[in-house]
Each structure stands twice: as C-alpha cells, then as structure tokens.
Coordinates of C-alpha atoms in Angstrom, one line a residue:
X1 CA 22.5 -99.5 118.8
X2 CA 21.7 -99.6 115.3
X3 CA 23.1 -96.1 114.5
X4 CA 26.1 -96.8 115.9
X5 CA 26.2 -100.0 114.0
X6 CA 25.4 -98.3 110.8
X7 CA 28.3 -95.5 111.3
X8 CA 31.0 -98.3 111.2
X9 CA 29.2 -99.7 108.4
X10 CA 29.5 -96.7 106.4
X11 CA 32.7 -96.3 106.7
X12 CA 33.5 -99.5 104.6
X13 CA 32.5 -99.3 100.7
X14 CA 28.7 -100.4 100.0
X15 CA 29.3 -104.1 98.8
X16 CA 31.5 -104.8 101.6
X17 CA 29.7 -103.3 103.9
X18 CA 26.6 -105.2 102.7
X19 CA 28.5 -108.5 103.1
X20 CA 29.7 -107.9 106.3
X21 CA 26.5 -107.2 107.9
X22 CA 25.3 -110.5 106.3
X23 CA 27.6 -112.3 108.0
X24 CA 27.3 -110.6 111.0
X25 CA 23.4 -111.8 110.7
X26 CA 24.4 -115.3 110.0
X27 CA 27.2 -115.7 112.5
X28 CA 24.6 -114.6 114.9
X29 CA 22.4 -116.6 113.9
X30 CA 24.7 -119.8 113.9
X31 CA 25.8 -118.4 117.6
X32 CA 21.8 -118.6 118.6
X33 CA 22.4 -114.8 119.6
X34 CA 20.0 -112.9 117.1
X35 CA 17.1 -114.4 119.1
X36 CA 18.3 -111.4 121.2
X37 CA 17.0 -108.9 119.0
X38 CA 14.0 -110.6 118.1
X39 CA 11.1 -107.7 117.9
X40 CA 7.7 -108.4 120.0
X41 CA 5.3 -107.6 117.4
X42 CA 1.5 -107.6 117.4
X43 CA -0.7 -109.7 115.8
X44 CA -0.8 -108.8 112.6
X45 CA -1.8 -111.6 109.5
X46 CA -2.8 -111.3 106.4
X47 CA -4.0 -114.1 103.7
X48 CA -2.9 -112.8 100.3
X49 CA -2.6 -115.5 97.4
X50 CA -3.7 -118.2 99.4
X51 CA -1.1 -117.8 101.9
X52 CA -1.3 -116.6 105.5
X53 CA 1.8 -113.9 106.2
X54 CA 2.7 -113.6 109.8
X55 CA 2.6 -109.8 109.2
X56 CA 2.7 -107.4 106.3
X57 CA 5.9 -106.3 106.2
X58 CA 8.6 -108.1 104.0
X59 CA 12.3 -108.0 103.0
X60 CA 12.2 -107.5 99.1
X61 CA 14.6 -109.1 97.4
X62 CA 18.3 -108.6 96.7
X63 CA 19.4 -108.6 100.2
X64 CA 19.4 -112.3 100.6
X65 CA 20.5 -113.0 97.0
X66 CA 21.3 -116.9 97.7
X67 CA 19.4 -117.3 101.0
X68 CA 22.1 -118.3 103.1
X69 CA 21.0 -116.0 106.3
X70 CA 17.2 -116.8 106.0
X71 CA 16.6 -117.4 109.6
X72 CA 18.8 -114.7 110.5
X73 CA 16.7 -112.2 109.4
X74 CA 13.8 -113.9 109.8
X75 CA 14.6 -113.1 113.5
X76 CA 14.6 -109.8 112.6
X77 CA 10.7 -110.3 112.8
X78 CA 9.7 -109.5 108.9
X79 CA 6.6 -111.7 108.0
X80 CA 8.2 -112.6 104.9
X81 CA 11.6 -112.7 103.0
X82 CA 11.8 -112.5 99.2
X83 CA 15.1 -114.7 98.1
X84 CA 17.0 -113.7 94.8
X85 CA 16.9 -113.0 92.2
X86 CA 18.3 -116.0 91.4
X87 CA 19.4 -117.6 87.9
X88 CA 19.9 -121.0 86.4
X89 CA 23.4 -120.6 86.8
X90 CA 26.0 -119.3 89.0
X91 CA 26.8 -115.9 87.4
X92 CA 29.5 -113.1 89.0
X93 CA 27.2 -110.0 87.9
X94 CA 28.5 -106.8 87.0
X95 CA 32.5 -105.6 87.9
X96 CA 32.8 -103.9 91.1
X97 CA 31.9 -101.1 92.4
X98 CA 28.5 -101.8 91.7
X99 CA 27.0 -100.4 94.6
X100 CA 26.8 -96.9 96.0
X101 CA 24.8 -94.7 98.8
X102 CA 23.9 -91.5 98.2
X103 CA 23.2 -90.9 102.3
X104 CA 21.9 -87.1 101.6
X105 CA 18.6 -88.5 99.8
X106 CA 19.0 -91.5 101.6
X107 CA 19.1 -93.7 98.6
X108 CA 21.3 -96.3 97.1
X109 CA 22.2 -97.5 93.3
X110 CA 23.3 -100.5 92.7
X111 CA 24.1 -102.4 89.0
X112 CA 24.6 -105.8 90.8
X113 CA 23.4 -107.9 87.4
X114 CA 22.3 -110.8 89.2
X115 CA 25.1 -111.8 91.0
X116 CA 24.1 -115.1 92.8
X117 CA 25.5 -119.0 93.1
X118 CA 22.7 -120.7 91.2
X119 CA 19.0 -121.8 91.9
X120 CA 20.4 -125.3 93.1
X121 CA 22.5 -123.7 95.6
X122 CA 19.3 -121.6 96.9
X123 CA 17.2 -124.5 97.1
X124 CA 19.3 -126.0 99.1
X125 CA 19.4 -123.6 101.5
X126 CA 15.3 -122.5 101.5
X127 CA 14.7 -126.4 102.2
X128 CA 17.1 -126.3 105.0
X129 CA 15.5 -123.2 106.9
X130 CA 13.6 -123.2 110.2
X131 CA 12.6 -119.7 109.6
X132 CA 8.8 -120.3 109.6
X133 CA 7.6 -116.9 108.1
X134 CA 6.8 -116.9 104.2
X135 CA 9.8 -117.1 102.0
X136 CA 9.5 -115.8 98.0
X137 CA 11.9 -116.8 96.0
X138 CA 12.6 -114.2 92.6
X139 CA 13.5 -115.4 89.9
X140 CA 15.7 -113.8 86.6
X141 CA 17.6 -115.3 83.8
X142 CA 21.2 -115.3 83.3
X143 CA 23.3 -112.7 81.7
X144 CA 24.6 -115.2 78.9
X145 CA 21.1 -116.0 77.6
X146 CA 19.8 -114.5 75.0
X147 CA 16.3 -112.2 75.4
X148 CA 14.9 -114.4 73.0
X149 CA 15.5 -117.4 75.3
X150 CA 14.8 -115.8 78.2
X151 CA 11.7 -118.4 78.9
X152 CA 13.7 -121.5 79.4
X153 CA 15.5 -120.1 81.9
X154 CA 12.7 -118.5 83.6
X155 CA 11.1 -122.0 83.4
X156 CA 14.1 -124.1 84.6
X157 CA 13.9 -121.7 87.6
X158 CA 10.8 -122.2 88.5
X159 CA 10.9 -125.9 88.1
X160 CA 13.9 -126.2 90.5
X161 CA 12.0 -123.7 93.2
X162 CA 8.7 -124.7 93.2
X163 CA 8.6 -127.0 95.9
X164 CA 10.7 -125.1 98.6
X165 CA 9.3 -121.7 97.5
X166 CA 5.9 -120.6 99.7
X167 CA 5.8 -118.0 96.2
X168 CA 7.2 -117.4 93.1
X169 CA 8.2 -113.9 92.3
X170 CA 9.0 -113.3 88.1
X171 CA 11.5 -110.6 87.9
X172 CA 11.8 -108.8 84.3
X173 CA 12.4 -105.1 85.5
X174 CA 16.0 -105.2 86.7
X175 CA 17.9 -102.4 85.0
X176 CA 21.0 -104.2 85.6
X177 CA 20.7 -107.1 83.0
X178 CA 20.8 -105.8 79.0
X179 CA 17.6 -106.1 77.7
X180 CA 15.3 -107.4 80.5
X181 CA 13.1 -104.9 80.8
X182 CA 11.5 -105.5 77.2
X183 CA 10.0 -108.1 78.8
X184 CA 7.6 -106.6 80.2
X185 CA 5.7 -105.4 76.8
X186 CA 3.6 -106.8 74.1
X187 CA 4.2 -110.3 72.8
X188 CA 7.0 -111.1 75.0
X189 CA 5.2 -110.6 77.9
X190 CA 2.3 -112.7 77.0
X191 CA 4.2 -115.5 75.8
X192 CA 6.4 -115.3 79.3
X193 CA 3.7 -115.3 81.3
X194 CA 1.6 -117.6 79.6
X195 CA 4.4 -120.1 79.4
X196 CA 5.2 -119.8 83.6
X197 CA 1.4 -119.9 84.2
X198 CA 1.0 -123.0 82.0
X199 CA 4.2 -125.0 83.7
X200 CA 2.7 -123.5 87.4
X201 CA -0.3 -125.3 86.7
X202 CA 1.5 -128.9 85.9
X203 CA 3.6 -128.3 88.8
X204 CA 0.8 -127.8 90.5
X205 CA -1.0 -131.3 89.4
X206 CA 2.4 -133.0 89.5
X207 CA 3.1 -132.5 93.4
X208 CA -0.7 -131.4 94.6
X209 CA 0.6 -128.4 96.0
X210 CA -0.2 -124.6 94.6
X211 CA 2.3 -122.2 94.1
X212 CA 1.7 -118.5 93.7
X213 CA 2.9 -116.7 90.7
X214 CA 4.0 -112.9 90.9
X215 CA 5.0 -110.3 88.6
X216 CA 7.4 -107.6 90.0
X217 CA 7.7 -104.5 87.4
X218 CA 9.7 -101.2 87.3
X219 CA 8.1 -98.2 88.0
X220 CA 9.3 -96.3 84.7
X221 CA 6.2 -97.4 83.1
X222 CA 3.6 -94.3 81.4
X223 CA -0.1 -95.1 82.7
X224 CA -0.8 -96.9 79.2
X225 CA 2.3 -99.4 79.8
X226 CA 0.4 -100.0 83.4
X227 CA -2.4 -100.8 82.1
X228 CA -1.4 -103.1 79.3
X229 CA 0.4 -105.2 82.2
X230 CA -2.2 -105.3 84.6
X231 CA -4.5 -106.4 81.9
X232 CA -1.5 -109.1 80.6
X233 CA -1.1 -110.1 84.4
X234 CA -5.2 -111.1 85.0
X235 CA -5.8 -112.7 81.2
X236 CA -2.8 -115.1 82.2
X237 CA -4.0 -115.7 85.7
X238 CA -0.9 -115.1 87.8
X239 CA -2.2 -114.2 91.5
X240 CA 0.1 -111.4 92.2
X241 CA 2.4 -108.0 91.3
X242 CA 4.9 -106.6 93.1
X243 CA 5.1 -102.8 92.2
X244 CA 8.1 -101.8 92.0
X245 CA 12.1 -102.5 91.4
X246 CA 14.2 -99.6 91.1
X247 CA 14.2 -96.8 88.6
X248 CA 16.2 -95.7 86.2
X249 CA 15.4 -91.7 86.5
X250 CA 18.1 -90.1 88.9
X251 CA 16.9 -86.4 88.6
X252 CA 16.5 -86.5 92.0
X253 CA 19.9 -87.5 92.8
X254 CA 22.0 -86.4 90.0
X255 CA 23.9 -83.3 91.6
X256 CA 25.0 -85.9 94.7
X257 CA 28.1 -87.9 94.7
X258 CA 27.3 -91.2 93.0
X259 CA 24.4 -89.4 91.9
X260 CA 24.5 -90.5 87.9
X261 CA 25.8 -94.0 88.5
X262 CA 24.4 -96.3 86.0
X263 CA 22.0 -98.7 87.5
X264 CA 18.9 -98.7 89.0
X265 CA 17.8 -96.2 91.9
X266 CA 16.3 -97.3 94.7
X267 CA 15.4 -95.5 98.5
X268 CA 13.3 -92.3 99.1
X269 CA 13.4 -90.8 95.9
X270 CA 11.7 -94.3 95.0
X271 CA 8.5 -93.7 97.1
X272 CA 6.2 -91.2 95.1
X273 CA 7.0 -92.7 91.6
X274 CA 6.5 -96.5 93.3
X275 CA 2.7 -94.9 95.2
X276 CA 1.6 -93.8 91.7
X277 CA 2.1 -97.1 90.4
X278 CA 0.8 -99.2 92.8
X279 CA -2.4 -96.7 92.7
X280 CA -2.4 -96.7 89.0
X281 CA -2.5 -100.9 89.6
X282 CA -5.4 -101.0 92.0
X283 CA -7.6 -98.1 89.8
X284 CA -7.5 -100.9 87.5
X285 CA -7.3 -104.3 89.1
X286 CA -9.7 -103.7 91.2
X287 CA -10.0 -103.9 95.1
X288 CA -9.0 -107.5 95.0
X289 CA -6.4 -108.4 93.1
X290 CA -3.0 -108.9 95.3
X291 CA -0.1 -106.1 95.1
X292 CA 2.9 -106.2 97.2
X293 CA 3.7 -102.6 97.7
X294 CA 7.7 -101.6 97.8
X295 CA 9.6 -98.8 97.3
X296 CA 10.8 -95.9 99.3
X297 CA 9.7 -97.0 102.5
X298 CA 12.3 -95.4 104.9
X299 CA 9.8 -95.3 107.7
X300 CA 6.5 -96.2 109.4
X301 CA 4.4 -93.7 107.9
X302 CA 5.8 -94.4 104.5
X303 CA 4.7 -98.0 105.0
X304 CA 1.0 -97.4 106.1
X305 CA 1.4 -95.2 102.6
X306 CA 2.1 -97.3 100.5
X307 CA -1.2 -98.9 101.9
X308 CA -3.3 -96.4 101.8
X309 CA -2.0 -96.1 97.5
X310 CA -3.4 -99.7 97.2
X311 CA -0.4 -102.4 98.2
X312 CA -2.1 -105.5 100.0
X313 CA 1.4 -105.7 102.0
X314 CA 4.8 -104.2 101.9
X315 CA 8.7 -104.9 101.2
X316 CA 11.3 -103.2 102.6
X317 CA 15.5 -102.9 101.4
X318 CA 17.0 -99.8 101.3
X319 CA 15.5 -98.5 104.7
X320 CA 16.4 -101.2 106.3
X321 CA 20.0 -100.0 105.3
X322 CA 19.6 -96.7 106.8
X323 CA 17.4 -97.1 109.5
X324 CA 18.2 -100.9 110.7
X325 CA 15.6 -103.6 112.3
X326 CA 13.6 -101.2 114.2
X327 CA 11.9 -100.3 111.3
X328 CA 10.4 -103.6 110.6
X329 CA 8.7 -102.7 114.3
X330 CA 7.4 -99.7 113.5
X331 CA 5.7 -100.7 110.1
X332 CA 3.7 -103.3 111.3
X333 CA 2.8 -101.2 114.6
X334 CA 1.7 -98.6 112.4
X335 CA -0.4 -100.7 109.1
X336 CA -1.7 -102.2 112.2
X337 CA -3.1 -99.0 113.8
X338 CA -4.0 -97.3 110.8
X339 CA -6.2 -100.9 109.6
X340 CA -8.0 -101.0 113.0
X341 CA -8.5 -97.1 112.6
X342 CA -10.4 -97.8 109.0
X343 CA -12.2 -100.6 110.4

C-alpha cells in the first residue's frame, strides 16, 4: 500500500509532499483511523538514560518539527519520537525549495534552517499527547542569534521543555544554520555544555524530576574531533549522544540531479560514515555510555548494523520516506532476533 502511496507522493515536490503526508497522519489520526495500521510488534524494551523505550527503534527528528502529529505516528508503532528542532522563536527557515530526493541513491538533502513555530507552541502540543511511547524533544537556536549567544537560547529552550520532554536532545551539527557547527569544538563546547548540564541539574531539584541530556553531532568529524567530544560529553556529565545529523560531503551524490544542493545529506549514503562514528564513540566511551545510532538506515539489516557498530538504539527519517511504516516492523523484528541470537 505504501508503494503505491509513495508514487503519488513523489510526484508532488519534497516539502509539499512532506506536508501532505503529515496531514494525512494527523487527519487520521483526528478520524481514529491510523489505529488501523498500527504494527503488532514484539516485546522489545530497552532502559537507556534512565528511561524504559517501548522498543529501539525511533523517529529522529525533523519530521515532526512542532509535534503536532505525535500520536499519529506514534501509531505507527516507533518506541520513541524525537520532536524538533525547535527554537525560542517562531522562525520561517531557509526560502524554498529547500528540500530535494535524490531517489537513485535513495537519499534526500534538505537546507530547512530550523523552520518551526516556537518552543511554546511544541510544548503545548507534547503536553497534550496521549502517545505513550518516549518523546525527545531537539533543541537549536534561532537564526537571528548570534553564535556568541547561542547559550541563552539553548537555555531558554530547555527551560520551556523540560517538563513535557521524557529527553532533551542538544542540536549543534545542523548544516543548515550559519555557524552552528563550531559548536561543537573547543571552548564553545565546554561552556555550552557545561552551562545546559548546570541549569539540567536545578531543573532537576526545582521540579524533583530528572531529565536526560543528549548531544547529537555531525558525522564530518576526523577521529581526533571524536574524541575531543566524547571526552567533552562525559567531563560535563550529559547521559547521552546521538551520532549523527546529516553530512555535508555529497561525493556520493554529486553526478545525480539535486546532487550538489547545498545542505546537509542524509539517507544511504549516510550509513557507513554514521557506523564509523558511532564505532569510533563506543572504542572510546566505553561499553556503557548511551548512543542513539541514526543514519542511513533504509532497512532492517541496516538497523541491527548500526547495533552491532555500537548504537544502544536507533532513529530512523529518510527510510521511512522511501520505504514507509513497514520498516519500523522490520527493525525491531530484526535488533530483536539478532539480540536474542548474541545472548
């Protein structure tokens, strides 16, 4: 059904496509019809950062930018649905188009720029859901703020989410927003991070309730950048890293229409950079330390992969595109198999 869905889909231009099968979701939804297509899936939980995930396979974020079809998908049957990125403030993003497939590698690029309605907006509708899976919320900082004040906004974010979020996912490796991604090096880092871990931990006191903290990077990163974050990540105690966003090298893609959009690449030429990382992560983390695993995962093999590199759980977007709800299914059939199989 899917397939045929996903031919009409095509036809229309990414973005709009993308909205429309939103609202087909939500309409559903409101209708009480996507209990219909509600997956039986096994048992499959897994406690990571203090929290109990009705399975280990995830929607990342980006496709729910405002969470306004939360339970929607969450009848899709994903274990958990990352929200966002969201900013301070309502922001229009990049001009259109700002999306494009590539359906030969099947990949997609997108320079969104944080295009969302405001953290109020989200909260209200993460407090209002019935979805009762986990639900991230990612969190950015607006186009208009400087680098240099990138922390307040981080922090007036993760004031305003705390409560309704189950996590907290720290976004500084969008390619889409000028300058981001030096967040992720040297002082800046440290100070960002040691800033959100020191307001988590009032928030925390304030409301007796713990919220997880977790860093999602870009996978463009040499094996000395890796290091230097996974040692940033543990000195400032934040329980989590979600490797990776998209990247910025297109070789793969470049002689494809669309190929050498600017923006950031995501889909199957995103799995082998995204497996190195993540195993890069765990060779020094240790066996212990949570790592959500995304990238590239365009089916069920490619999910028990990313595993088997080192990811605690995994997030899918850009097969989901292509391949539709089944392959929430068939991830958590398979990590499930192939986990009994080691055991």
């Amino acid at each position: 059904m899917y397939h045929l869905l996903r031919q009409l889909l095509f036809t229309l231009p990414p973005e709009l496509a993308h909205d429309a099968g939103l609202t087909a979701i939500k309409t559903g939804q409101t209708l009480g019809l996507t209990r219909f297509f509600m997956p039986q899936l096994p048992e499959c939980p897994v406690k990571l950062m203090g929290l109990t995930f009705p399975n280990p396979v995830g929607l990342a974020a980006g496709m729910d930018k405002n969470a306004d079809c939360l339970d929607g998908l969450g009848n899709l049957g994903f274990g958990f649905i990352e929200v966002g990125t969201v900013t301070p403030k309502p922001q229009p993003g990049n001009e259109r188009p700002r999306l494009f497939r590539i359906p030969e590698k099947q990949a997609i690029i997108n320079r969104m720029g944080f295009n969302n309605k405001g953290v109020d907006h989200l909260v209200e509708q993460v407090v209002r859901r019935n979805y009762s899976g986990i639900v991230g919320v990612n969190i950015g900082k607006n186009l208009t703020t400087a680098v240099e004040q990138a922390n307040e906004d981080y922090l007036t974010c993760l004031r305003k989410v705390y409560l309704a979020a189950d996590y907290i996912a720290v976004n500084i490796s969008s390619p889409n927003t000028p300058g981001l991604r030096t967040l992720q090096f040297g002082d800046s880092l440290k100070q960002l991070l040691s800033c959100l871990k020191t307001e988590q931990q009032s928030l925390a006191k304030r409301y007796g309730c713990y919220r997880p903290l977790a860093l999602k990077i870009a996978p463009d990163l040499t094996d000395d950048e890796i290091m230097l974050v996974a040692d940033a990540v543990c000195d400032q105690g934040f329980d989590g890293i979600i490797a990776t966003n998209t990247t910025i090298d297109k070789q793969q893609v470049s002689d494809y229409k669309h190929g050498q959009e600017t923006g950031g690449l995501s889909g199957t030429p995103l799995k082998e950079v995204s497996n190195k990382v993540i195993s890069a992560l765990r060779s020094e983390l240790g066996p212990d330390f949570p790592i959500i695993g995304v990238g590239g995962i365009m089916c069920a093999e490619d999910a028990v992969q990313k595993i088997k590199s080192g990811a605690d759980i995994v997030q899918i977007y850009s097969g989901f595109i292509y391949q539709g709800p089944t392959l929430i299914r068939d991830c958590v059939l398979e990590i499930k198999k192939s986990l009994e199989k080691e055991t």
